[in-house]
Tab-separated table of C-alpha atoms in Angstrom:
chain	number	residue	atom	x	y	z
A	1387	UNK	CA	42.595	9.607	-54.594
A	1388	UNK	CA	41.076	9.514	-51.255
A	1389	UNK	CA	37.424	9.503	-52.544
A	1390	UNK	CA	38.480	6.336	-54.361
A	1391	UNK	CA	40.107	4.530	-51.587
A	1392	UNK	CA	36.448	5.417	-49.213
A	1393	UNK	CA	35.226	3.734	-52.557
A	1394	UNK	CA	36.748	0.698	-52.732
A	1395	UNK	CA	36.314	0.425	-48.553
A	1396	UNK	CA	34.763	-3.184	-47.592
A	1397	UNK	CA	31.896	-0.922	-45.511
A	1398	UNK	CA	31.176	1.742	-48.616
A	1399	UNK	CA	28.605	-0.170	-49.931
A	1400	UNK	CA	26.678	-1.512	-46.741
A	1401	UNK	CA	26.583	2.083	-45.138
A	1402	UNK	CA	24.993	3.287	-47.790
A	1403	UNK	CA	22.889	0.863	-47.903
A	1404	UNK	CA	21.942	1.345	-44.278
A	1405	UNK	CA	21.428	5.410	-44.781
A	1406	UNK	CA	19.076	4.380	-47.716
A	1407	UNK	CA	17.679	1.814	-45.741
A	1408	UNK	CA	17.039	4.727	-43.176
A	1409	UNK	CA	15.859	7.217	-45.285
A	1410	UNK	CA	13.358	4.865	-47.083
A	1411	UNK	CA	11.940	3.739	-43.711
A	1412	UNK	CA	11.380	7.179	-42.630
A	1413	UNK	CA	9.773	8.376	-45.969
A	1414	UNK	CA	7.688	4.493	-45.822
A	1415	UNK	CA	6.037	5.487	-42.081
A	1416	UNK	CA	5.351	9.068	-43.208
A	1417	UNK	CA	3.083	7.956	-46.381
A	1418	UNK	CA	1.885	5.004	-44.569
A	1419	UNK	CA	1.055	7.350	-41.508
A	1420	UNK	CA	-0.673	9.179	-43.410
A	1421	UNK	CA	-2.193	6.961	-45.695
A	1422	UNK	CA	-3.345	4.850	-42.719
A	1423	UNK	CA	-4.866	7.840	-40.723
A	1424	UNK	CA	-7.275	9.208	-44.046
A	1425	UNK	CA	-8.324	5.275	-44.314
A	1426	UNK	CA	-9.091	5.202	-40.391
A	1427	UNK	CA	-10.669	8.283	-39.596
A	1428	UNK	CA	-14.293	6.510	-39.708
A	1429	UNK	CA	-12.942	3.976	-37.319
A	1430	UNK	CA	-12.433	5.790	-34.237
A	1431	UNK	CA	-10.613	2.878	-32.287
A	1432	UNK	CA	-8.370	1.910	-35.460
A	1433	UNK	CA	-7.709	5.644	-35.499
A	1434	UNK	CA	-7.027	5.517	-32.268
A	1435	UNK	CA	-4.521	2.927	-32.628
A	1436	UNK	CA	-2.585	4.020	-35.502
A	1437	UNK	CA	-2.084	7.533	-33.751
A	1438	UNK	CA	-0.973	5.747	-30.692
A	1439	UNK	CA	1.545	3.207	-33.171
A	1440	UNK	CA	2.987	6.461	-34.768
A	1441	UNK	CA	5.985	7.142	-32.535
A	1442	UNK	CA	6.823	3.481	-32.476
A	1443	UNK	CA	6.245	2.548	-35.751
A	1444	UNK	CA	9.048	5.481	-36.876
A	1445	UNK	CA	11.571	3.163	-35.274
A	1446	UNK	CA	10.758	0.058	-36.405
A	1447	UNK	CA	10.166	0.410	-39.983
A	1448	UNK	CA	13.954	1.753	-40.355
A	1449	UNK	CA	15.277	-0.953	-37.888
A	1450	UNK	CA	13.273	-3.565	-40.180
A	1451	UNK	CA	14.887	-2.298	-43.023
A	1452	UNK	CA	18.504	-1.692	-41.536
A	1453	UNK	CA	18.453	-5.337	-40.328
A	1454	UNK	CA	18.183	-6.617	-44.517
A	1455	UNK	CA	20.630	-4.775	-44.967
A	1456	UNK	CA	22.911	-6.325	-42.588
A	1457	UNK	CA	21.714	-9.473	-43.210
A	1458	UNK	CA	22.801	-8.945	-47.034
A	1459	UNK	CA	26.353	-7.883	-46.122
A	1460	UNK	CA	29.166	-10.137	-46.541
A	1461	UNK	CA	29.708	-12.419	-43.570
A	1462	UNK	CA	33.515	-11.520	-43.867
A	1463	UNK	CA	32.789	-7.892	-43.307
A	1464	UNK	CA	34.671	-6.728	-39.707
A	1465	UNK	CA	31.982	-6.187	-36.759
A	1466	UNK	CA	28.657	-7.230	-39.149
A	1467	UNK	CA	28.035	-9.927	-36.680
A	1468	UNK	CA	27.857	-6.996	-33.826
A	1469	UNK	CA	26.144	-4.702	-36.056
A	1470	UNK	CA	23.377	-7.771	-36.067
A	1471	UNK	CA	22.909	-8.546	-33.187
A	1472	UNK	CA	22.467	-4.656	-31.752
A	1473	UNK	CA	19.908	-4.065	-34.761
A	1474	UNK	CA	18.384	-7.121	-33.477
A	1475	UNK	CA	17.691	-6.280	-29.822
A	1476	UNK	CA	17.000	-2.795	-30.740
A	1477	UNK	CA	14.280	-4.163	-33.051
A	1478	UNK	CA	12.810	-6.458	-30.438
A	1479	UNK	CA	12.722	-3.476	-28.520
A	1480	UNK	CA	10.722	-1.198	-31.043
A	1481	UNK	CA	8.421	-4.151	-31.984
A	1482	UNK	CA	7.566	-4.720	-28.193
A	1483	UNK	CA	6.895	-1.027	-27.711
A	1484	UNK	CA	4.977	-1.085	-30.711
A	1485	UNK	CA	2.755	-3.365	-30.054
A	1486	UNK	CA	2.416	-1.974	-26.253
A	1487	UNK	CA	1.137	1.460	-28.150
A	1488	UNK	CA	-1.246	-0.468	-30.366
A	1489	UNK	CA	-3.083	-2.149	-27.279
A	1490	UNK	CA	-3.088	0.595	-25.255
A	1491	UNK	CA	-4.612	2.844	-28.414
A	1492	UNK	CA	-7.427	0.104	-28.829
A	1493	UNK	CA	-8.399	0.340	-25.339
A	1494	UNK	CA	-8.094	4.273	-25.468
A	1495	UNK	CA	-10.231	3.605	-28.261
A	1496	UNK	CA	-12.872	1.258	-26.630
A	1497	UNK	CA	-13.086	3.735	-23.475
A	1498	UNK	CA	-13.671	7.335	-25.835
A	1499	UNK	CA	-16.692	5.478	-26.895
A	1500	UNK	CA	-18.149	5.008	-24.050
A	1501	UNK	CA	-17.818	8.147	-21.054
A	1502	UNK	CA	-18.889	7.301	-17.803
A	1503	UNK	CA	-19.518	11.110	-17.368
A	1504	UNK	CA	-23.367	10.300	-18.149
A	1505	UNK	CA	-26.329	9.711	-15.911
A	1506	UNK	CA	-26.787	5.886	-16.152
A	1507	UNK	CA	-23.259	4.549	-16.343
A	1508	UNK	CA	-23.349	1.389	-15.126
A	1509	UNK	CA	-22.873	-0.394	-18.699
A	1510	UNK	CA	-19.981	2.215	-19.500
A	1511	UNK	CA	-18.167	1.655	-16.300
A	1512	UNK	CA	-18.567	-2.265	-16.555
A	1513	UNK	CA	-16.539	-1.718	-20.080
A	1514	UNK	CA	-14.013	0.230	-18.800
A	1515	UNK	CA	-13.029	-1.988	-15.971
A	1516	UNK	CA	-12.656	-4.502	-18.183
A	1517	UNK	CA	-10.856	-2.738	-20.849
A	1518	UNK	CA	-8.108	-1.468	-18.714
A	1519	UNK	CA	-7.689	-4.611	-16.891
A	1520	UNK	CA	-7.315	-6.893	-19.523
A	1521	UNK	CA	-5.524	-4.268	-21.318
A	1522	UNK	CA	-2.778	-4.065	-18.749
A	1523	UNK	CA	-2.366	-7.954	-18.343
A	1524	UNK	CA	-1.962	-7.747	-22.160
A	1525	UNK	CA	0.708	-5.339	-22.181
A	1526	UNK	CA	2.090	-6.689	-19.152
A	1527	UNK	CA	2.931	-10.284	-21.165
A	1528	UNK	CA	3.904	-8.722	-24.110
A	1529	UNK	CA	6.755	-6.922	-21.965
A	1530	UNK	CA	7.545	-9.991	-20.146
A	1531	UNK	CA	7.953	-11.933	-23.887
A	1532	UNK	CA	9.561	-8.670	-25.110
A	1533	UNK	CA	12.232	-9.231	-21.872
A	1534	UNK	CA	12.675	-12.933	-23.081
A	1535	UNK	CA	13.067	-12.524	-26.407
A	1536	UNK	CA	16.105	-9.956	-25.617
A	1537	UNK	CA	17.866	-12.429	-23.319
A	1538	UNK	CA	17.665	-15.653	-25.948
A	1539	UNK	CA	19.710	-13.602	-28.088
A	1540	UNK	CA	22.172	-13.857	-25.451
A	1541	UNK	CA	24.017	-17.394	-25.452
A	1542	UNK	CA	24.625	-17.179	-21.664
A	1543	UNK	CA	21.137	-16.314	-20.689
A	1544	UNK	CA	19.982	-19.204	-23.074
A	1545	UNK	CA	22.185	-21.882	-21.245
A	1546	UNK	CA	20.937	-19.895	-17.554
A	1547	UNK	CA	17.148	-20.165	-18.717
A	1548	UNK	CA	17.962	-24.102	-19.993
A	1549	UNK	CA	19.576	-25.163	-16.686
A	1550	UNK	CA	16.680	-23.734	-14.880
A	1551	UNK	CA	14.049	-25.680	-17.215
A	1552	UNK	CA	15.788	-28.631	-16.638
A	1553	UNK	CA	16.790	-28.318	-12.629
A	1554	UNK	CA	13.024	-28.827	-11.506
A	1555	UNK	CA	14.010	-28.699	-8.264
A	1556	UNK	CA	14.630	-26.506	-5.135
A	1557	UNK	CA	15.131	-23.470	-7.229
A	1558	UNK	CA	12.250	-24.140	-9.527
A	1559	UNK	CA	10.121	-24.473	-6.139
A	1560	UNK	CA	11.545	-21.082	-4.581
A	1561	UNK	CA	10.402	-19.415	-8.220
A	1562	UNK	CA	6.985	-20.961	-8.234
A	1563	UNK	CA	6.762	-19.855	-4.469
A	1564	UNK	CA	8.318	-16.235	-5.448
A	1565	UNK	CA	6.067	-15.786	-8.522
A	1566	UNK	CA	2.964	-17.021	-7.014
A	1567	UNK	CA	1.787	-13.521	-5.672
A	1568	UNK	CA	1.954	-12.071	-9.291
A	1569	UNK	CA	0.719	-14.818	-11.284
A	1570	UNK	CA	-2.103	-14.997	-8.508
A	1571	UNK	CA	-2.988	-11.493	-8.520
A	1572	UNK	CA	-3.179	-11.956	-12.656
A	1573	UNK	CA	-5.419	-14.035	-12.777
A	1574	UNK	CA	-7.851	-12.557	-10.098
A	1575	UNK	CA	-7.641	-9.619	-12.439
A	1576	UNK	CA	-8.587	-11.907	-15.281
A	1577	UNK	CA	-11.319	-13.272	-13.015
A	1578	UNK	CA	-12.559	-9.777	-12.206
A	1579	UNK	CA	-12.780	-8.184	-15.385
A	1580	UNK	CA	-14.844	-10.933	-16.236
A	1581	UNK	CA	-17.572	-11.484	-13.745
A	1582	UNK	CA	-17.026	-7.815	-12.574
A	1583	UNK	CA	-18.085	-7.771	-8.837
A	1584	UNK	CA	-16.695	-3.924	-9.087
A	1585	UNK	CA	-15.940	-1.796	-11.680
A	1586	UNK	CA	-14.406	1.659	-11.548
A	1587	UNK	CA	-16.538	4.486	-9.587
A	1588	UNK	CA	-18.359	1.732	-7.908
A	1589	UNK	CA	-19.155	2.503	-4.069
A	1590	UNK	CA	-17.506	-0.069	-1.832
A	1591	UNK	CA	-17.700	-0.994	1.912
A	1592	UNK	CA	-13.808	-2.755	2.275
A	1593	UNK	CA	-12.632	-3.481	5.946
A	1594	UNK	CA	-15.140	-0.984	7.737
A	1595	UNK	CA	-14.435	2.174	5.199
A	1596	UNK	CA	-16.709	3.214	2.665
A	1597	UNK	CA	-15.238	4.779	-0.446
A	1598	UNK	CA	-15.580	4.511	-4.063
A	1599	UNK	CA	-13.568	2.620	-6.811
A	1600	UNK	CA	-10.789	5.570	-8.392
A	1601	UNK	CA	-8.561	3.077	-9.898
A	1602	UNK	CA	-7.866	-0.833	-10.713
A	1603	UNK	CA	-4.442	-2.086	-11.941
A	1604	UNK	CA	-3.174	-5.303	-12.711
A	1605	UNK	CA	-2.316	-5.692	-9.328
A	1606	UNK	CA	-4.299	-3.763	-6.783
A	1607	UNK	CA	-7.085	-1.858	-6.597
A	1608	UNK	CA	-7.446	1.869	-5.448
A	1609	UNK	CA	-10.188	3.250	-3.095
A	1610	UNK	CA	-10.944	6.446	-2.814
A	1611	UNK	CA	-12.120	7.079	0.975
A	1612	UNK	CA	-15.093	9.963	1.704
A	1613	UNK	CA	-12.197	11.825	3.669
A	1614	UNK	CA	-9.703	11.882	0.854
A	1615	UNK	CA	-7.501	9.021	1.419
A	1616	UNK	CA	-7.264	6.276	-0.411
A	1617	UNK	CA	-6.744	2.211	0.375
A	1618	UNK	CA	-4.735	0.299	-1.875
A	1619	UNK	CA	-5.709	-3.394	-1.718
A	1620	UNK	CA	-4.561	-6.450	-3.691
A	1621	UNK	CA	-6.754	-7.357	-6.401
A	1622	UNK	CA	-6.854	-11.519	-4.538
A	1623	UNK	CA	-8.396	-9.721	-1.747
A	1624	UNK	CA	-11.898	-9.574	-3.546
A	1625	UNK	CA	-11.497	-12.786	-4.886
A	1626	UNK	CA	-11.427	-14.342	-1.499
A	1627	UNK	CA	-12.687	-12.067	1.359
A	1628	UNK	CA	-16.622	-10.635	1.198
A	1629	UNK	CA	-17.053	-7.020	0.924
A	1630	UNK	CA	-20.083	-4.578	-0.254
A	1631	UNK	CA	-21.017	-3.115	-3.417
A	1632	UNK	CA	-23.555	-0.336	-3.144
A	1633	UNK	CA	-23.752	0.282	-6.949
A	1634	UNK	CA	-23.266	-3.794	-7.960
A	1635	UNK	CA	-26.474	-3.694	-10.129
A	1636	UNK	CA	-28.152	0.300	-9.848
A	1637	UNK	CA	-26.369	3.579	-8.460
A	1638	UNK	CA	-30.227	3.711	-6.322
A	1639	UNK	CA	-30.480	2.977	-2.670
A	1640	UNK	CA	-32.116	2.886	0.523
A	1641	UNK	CA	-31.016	5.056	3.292
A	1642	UNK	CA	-32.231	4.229	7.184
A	1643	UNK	CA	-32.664	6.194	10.004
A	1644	UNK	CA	-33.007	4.646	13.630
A	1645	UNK	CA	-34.267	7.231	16.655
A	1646	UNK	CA	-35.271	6.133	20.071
A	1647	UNK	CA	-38.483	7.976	21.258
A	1648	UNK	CA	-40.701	8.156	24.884
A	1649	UNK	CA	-43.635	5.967	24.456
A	1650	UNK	CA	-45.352	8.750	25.070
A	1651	UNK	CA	-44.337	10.373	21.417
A	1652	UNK	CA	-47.569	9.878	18.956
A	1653	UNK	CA	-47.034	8.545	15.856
A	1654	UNK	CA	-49.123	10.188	13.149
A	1655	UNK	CA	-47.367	13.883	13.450
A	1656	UNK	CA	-43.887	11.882	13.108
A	1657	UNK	CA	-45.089	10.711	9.696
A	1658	UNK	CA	-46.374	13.754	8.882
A	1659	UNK	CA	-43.564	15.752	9.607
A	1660	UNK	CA	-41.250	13.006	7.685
A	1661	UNK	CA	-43.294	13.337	4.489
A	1662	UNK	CA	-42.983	17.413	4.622
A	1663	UNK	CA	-38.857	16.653	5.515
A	1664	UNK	CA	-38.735	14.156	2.690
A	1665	UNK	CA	-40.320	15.770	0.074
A	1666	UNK	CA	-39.148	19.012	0.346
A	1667	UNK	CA	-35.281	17.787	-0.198
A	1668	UNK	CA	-33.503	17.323	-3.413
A	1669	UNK	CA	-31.832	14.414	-2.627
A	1670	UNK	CA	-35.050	12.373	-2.392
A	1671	UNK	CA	-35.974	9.827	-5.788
A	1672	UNK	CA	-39.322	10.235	-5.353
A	1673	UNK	CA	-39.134	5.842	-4.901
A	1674	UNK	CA	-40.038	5.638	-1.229
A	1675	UNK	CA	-40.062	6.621	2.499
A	1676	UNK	CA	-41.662	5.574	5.747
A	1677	UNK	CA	-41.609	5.395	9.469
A	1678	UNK	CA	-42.315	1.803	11.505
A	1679	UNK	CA	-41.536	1.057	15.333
A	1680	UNK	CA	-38.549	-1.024	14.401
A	1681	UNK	CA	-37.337	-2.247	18.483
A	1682	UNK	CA	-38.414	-1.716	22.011
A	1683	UNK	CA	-36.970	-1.532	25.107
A	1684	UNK	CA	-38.245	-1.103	28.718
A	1685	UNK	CA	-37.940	2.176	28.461
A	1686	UNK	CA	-38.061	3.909	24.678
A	1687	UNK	CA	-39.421	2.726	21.280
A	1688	UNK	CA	-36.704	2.673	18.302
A	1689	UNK	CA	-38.235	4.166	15.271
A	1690	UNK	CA	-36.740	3.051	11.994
A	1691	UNK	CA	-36.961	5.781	8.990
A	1692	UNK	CA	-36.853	4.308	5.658
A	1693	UNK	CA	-35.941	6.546	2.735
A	1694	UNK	CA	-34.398	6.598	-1.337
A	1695	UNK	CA	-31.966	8.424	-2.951
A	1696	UNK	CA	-30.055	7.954	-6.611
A	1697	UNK	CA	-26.734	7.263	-5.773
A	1698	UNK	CA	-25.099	6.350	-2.183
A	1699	UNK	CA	-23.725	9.816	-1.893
A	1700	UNK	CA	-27.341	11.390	-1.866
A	1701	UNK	CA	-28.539	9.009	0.522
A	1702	UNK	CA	-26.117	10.064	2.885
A	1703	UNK	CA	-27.083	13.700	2.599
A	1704	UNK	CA	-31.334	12.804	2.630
A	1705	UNK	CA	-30.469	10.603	6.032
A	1706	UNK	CA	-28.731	13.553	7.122
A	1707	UNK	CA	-31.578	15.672	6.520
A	1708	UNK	CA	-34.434	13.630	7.682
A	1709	UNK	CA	-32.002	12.843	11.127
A	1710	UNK	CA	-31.829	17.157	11.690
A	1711	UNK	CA	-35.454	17.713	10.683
A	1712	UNK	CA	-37.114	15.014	12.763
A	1713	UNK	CA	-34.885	16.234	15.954
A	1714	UNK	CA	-35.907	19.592	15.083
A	1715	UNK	CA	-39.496	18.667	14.924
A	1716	UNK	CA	-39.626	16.363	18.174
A	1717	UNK	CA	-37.829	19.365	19.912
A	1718	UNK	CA	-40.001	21.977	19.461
A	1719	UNK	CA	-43.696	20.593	19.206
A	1720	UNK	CA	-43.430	16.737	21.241
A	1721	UNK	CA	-40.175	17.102	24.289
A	1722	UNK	CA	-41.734	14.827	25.835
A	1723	UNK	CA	-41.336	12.839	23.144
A	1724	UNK	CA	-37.912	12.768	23.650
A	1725	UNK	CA	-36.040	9.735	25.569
A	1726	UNK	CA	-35.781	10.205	29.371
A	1727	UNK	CA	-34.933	8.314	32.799
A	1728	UNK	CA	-38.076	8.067	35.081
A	1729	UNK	CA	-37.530	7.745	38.631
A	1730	UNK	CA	-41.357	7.080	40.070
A	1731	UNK	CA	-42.827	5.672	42.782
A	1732	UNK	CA	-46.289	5.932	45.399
A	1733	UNK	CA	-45.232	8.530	48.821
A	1734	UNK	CA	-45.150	6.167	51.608
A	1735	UNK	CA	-47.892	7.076	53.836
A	1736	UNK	CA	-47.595	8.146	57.117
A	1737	UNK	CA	-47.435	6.099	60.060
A	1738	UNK	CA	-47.947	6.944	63.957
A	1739	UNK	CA	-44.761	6.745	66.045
A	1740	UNK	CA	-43.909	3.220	67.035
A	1741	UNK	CA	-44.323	1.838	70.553
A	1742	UNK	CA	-41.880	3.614	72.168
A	1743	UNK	CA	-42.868	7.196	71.239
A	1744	UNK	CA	-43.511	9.032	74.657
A	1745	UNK	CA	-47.216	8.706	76.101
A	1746	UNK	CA	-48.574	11.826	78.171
């Protein structure tokens, strides 16, 4: 008796027809998961994408599913309109995360095939900057239309986002004004994934501190400094405002080295020594080195040492080097060499007691 009245209930049929709907969508994305990972394992960003999709995909293929079946249901049916609408925004919510997982697997994809852990890097570093920028702007938008999409199925938030479209006044200024920061700072991330002025692991000279490139978001951009700390700066900042880029075109460059020396100090064992210095150190390319009188002054000669390293981090220890060893050098075989104050002058010559010295 009781089975037959939970039988003849208006809901019977459309509940089962939702745990079918359920159990096919789970069975669908298990062959299809499957099925779709043996066709992509050739592929490695495809792969990459469909394991990324998995996790997603298990909730939207049911919720696809689920929502024919409530759209089949009899309109009369009590709460089918409720049962709707929370399939649909729970959908919407699935497909948005799906598709999140799906970019973010073909730029995991894009990056695996090419490291950056290599010797010459410079092409693989130029990809992934522009892979995970554009990337994040990507995902970024398809949240944003995700977010929209869940508040038109709202009829309050439709008539709130209509009267704003159609007031295009002071509160459609104060938006633009609000918004301006973000959309700016979008589109210099558009602007520098595309011409790339830096790219990740790139050395940069930003307001006075040198550091290198450890991460760029949609919105700012991370240096790490040489002592460990790091300086967040908006990604508009290199858009507008100049700043250096040590590794723009080649990881190589040229350190200096700037001594003042007695004019006394010869020249020849100076070279000599800097050749033996330079060549004997690791950091050295093996490009180029050499020693010119750079300045003078009225007192010393500045000597400018010239020498090349592979990356900016080498250079730093050569100039270091060549600095100690030169010092060392001038120290023990030229002090004289070295910079002093002279204080010199003729003795004044004697002179016979003026006119009132005492007369025998």
């Amino acid at each position: 008796m009781d089975m037959a009245i939970v039988v003849r209930h208006p809901w019977f049929g459309t509940a089962m027809g939702a745990v079918a709907a359920i159990l096919l969508g789970l069975l669908a994305h298990r062959l299809g998961g499957l099925l779709l990972l043996r066709m992509t394992r050739h592929t490695p960003v495809l792969h990459m994408m469909v394991l990324k999709a998995r996790a997603p995909a298990k909730a939207v293929v049911p919720l696809v599913l689920l929502q024919t079946t409530w759209q089949a249901a009899p309109d009369q049916l009590p709460w089918i309109d409720s049962f709707r609408h929370l399939n649909g925004l729970l959908l919407i919510v699935a497909v948005t995360w799906l598709v999140v997982r799906i970019i973010a697997g073909f730029a995991q994809g894009i990056l695996d095939q090419h490291p950056v852990n290599v010797a010459d890097n410079i092409a693989a570093r130029r990809i992934h900057t522009q892979t995970r920028v554009i990337s994040r702007i990507a995902m970024t938008l398809v949240i944003v239309i995700g977010v929209s999409m869940l508040l038109m199925t709202f009829p309050g938030a439709r008539q709130v986002g209509a009267s704003l479209l159609a007031s295009a006044g002071v509160v459609g200024l104060i938006a633009g004004f609000a918004a301006k920061p973000v959309f700016s700072n979008m589109i210099a991330g558009l602007q520098l994934a595309l011409t790339q002025p830096l790219r990740l692991d790139d050395v940069l000279i930003v307001e006075g501190e040198w550091g290198r490139v450890e991460e760029i978001t949609s919105t700012y951009v991370v240096l790490q400094i040489w002592d460990e700390r790091r300086l967040i700066i908006p990604l508009q900042y290199f858009i507008e405002k100049p700043f250096q880029n040590w590794t723009r075109n080649s990881a190589q460059i040229m350190g200096s080295v700037f001594f003042h020396v007695d004019y006394s100090m010869p020249l020849a064992p100076l070279r000599e020594a800097l050749e033996r210095i330079v060549k004997s150190r690791p950091e050295w390319d093996g490009r180029f080195f050499n020693l010119v009188v750079s300045d003078t002054t009225q007192t010393t000669m500045q000597l400018r040492v010239l020498c090349t390293a592979a990356s900016s981090g080498l250079a730093w220890d050569l100039r270091c080097a060549v600095r100690e060893g030169l010092i060392d050098f001038m120290q023990r075989e030229y002090p004289q060499g070295l910079p002093k104050l002279r204080i010199e002058g003729d003795a004044a010559p004697a002179t016979p007691a003026g006119p009132l010295a005492a007369t025998p």
